[in-house]
Short mmCIF file of C-alpha atoms in Angstrom, two decimals:
data_model
loop_
_atom_site.label_atom_id
_atom_site.label_comp_id
_atom_site.label_asym_id
_atom_site.label_seq_id
_atom_site.Cartn_x
_atom_site.Cartn_y
_atom_site.Cartn_z
CA MET A 23 -36.96 -83.97 32.25
CA GLY A 24 -38.69 -80.64 32.10
CA ASN A 25 -41.46 -78.55 33.62
CA SER A 26 -43.56 -76.15 31.59
CA LEU A 27 -41.41 -74.47 28.94
CA GLY A 28 -38.57 -76.77 30.01
CA GLY A 29 -40.78 -79.72 29.07
CA GLY A 30 -41.29 -78.23 25.65
CA THR A 31 -37.54 -77.76 25.33
CA ALA A 32 -36.95 -81.43 26.22
CA VAL A 33 -39.49 -82.50 23.57
CA ARG A 34 -37.90 -80.25 20.93
CA PHE A 35 -34.50 -81.80 21.73
CA ALA A 36 -35.93 -85.34 21.50
CA LEU A 37 -37.59 -84.55 18.16
CA ASP A 38 -34.45 -82.96 16.70
CA TYR A 39 -31.95 -85.46 18.16
CA PRO A 40 -33.85 -88.73 18.71
CA ALA A 41 -30.71 -90.85 19.08
CA ARG A 42 -29.50 -88.63 21.92
CA ALA A 43 -32.73 -88.56 23.92
CA GLY A 44 -33.88 -91.23 26.32
CA ARG A 45 -36.97 -91.48 28.46
CA LEU A 46 -38.80 -88.19 28.98
CA VAL A 47 -40.48 -86.97 32.15
CA LEU A 48 -42.64 -83.94 31.33
CA MET A 49 -44.54 -81.93 33.95
CA GLY A 50 -47.30 -79.74 32.53
CA PRO A 51 -45.16 -79.26 29.42
CA GLY A 52 -45.60 -76.27 27.18
CA GLY A 53 -45.73 -76.31 23.42
CA LEU A 54 -46.78 -79.89 22.80
CA SER A 55 -50.52 -79.82 23.28
CA ILE A 56 -53.51 -77.62 22.71
CA ASN A 57 -56.24 -76.66 25.12
CA LEU A 58 -59.42 -78.48 24.25
CA PHE A 59 -61.69 -76.83 26.79
CA ALA A 60 -59.64 -74.26 28.69
CA PRO A 61 -59.42 -70.71 27.35
CA ASP A 62 -56.32 -69.56 25.56
CA PRO A 63 -54.34 -67.72 26.75
CA THR A 64 -54.63 -69.43 30.09
CA GLU A 65 -54.82 -67.63 33.42
CA GLY A 66 -51.15 -68.41 34.06
CA VAL A 67 -50.03 -66.99 30.72
CA LYS A 68 -52.11 -63.86 31.32
CA ARG A 69 -50.56 -63.35 34.77
CA LEU A 70 -47.04 -63.84 33.43
CA SER A 71 -47.74 -61.36 30.63
CA LYS A 72 -49.01 -58.82 33.15
CA PHE A 73 -45.82 -59.21 35.18
CA SER A 74 -43.64 -58.76 32.08
CA VAL A 75 -45.42 -55.47 31.27
CA ALA A 76 -45.53 -54.22 34.87
CA PRO A 77 -42.85 -56.11 36.85
CA THR A 78 -44.06 -55.45 40.38
CA ARG A 79 -43.80 -57.72 43.38
CA GLU A 80 -47.63 -57.85 43.50
CA ASN A 81 -47.90 -58.99 39.87
CA LEU A 82 -45.29 -61.67 40.42
CA GLU A 83 -47.08 -62.89 43.54
CA ALA A 84 -50.34 -63.10 41.57
CA PHE A 85 -48.55 -65.19 38.94
CA LEU A 86 -46.97 -67.48 41.54
CA ARG A 87 -50.37 -68.06 43.18
CA VAL A 88 -51.65 -69.38 39.84
CA MET A 89 -48.79 -71.90 39.77
CA VAL A 90 -49.96 -73.86 42.81
CA TYR A 91 -53.07 -75.38 44.28
CA ASP A 92 -51.84 -74.92 47.86
CA LYS A 93 -51.51 -71.15 48.24
CA ASN A 94 -49.60 -71.65 51.53
CA LEU A 95 -46.57 -72.56 49.42
CA ILE A 96 -46.33 -68.97 48.21
CA THR A 97 -44.59 -67.39 51.18
CA PRO A 98 -43.33 -63.80 51.38
CA GLU A 99 -39.79 -65.21 51.33
CA LEU A 100 -40.46 -67.16 48.12
CA VAL A 101 -41.99 -64.10 46.47
CA ASP A 102 -38.99 -61.97 47.50
CA GLN A 103 -36.55 -64.58 46.19
CA ARG A 104 -38.37 -65.02 42.88
CA PHE A 105 -38.86 -61.27 42.46
CA ALA A 106 -35.14 -60.63 42.91
CA LEU A 107 -34.41 -63.13 40.14
CA ALA A 108 -37.31 -62.27 37.81
CA SER A 109 -36.90 -58.51 37.88
CA THR A 110 -33.32 -58.30 36.63
CA PRO A 111 -32.98 -56.63 33.22
CA GLU A 112 -31.84 -59.94 31.69
CA SER A 113 -34.79 -61.88 33.10
CA LEU A 114 -37.29 -59.26 31.99
CA THR A 115 -35.80 -59.20 28.49
CA ALA A 116 -36.13 -62.99 28.24
CA THR A 117 -39.67 -63.00 29.66
CA ARG A 118 -40.78 -60.30 27.24
CA ALA A 119 -39.22 -62.12 24.28
CA MET A 120 -41.00 -65.30 25.29
CA GLY A 121 -44.28 -63.39 25.57
CA LYS A 122 -43.83 -61.92 22.10
CA SER A 123 -43.25 -65.38 20.66
CA PHE A 124 -46.52 -66.57 22.22
CA ALA A 125 -48.44 -63.56 20.93
CA GLY A 126 -47.19 -63.58 17.33
CA ALA A 127 -49.33 -64.43 14.33
CA ASP A 128 -47.15 -67.51 13.72
CA PHE A 129 -47.48 -68.77 17.31
CA GLU A 130 -49.15 -72.02 16.22
CA ALA A 131 -46.21 -72.83 13.93
CA GLY A 132 -44.01 -73.38 16.99
CA MET A 133 -46.43 -75.75 18.70
CA MET A 134 -45.20 -79.35 18.63
CA TRP A 135 -48.48 -81.25 18.98
CA ARG A 136 -48.40 -82.00 15.24
CA GLU A 137 -44.95 -83.60 15.59
CA VAL A 138 -44.99 -85.54 18.85
CA TYR A 139 -46.25 -88.71 17.15
CA ARG A 140 -42.58 -89.10 16.06
CA LEU A 141 -41.36 -89.59 19.65
CA ARG A 142 -40.34 -93.23 20.07
CA GLN A 143 -39.04 -93.22 23.62
CA PRO A 144 -41.19 -93.81 26.70
CA VAL A 145 -42.74 -90.57 27.92
CA LEU A 146 -44.19 -89.93 31.35
CA LEU A 147 -46.61 -87.02 31.32
CA ILE A 148 -47.28 -85.63 34.79
CA TRP A 149 -50.00 -83.06 35.33
CA GLY A 150 -51.63 -81.30 38.23
CA ARG A 151 -55.40 -81.55 37.91
CA GLU A 152 -55.75 -77.90 38.92
CA ASP A 153 -52.99 -76.61 36.61
CA ARG A 154 -53.97 -73.10 35.48
CA VAL A 155 -50.89 -72.53 33.33
CA ASN A 156 -51.08 -75.59 31.06
CA PRO A 157 -54.50 -77.04 31.92
CA LEU A 158 -55.12 -80.77 32.15
CA ASP A 159 -57.21 -80.92 28.98
CA GLY A 160 -54.01 -80.36 27.00
CA ALA A 161 -52.67 -83.63 28.41
CA LEU A 162 -55.30 -85.54 26.44
CA VAL A 163 -53.84 -84.47 23.09
CA ALA A 164 -50.31 -85.36 24.20
CA LEU A 165 -51.41 -88.73 25.62
CA LYS A 166 -53.28 -89.60 22.43
CA THR A 167 -50.54 -88.58 19.99
CA ILE A 168 -47.33 -89.70 21.73
CA PRO A 169 -47.08 -93.45 20.99
CA ARG A 170 -45.39 -94.57 24.23
CA ALA A 171 -46.86 -91.99 26.59
CA GLN A 172 -48.43 -92.60 29.94
CA LEU A 173 -50.16 -89.98 32.03
CA HIS A 174 -50.22 -89.49 35.78
CA VAL A 175 -52.51 -86.83 37.21
CA PHE A 176 -52.19 -85.52 40.76
CA GLY A 177 -55.32 -84.12 42.36
CA GLN A 178 -55.19 -80.98 44.51
CA CYS A 179 -52.15 -79.91 42.54
CA GLY A 180 -51.29 -77.06 40.20
CA HIS A 181 -48.47 -76.46 37.72
CA TRP A 182 -45.64 -77.16 40.17
CA VAL A 183 -46.21 -80.90 40.58
CA GLN A 184 -42.58 -81.45 41.57
CA VAL A 185 -43.05 -79.03 44.48
CA GLU A 186 -46.61 -79.74 45.59
CA LYS A 187 -46.35 -83.54 45.38
CA PHE A 188 -42.63 -83.81 46.06
CA ASP A 189 -42.45 -87.33 47.53
CA GLU A 190 -44.97 -88.93 45.17
CA PHE A 191 -43.41 -87.15 42.18
CA ASN A 192 -39.91 -88.37 43.07
CA LYS A 193 -41.08 -91.96 43.61
CA LEU A 194 -42.98 -92.02 40.31
CA THR A 195 -40.11 -90.44 38.38
CA ILE A 196 -37.41 -92.67 39.84
CA GLU A 197 -39.49 -95.75 39.07
CA PHE A 198 -40.15 -94.59 35.49
CA LEU A 199 -36.48 -93.81 34.88
CA GLY A 200 -35.48 -97.26 36.08
CA GLY A 201 -34.00 -96.34 39.43
CA GLY A 202 -36.53 -98.31 41.45
CA ARG A 203 -35.18 -101.71 40.44
#
């Protein structure tokens, strides 16, 4: 199970160690699709890059607001909590390294959309229709190329499906993973 870059990490693991990977639940996963219609870099990637260059509370809040459809979820307390974690030297080093990997000339080489046809396990793709980090159009490539994929799209929902549609997400995921029997 993984969201965003964590989804890409789960896919990489499943591709590299297929016998050790079971069903995959991927929420707006990064690295396994391409944007068909949305601009690249996306608004979310641009906001994260801006924060990594100028790590201010305001820049982080702007990034967090891109993550959700319901802006009421981005409270001052959440921003403070996330800022405390994201502005440590270690976090900033990791964020900047990630940004460099996305901006390099060989960026496309790390994208997994050319490989995901090798996934043999069931895959549940979950996307927020209003995702501005990994836009919905990228789900179409993943759905088409992953043999046992199914896609569920939540309306009025951004990149944090597991937060914005908590109850529905949990029900769908538990059922997919076999816990609803």
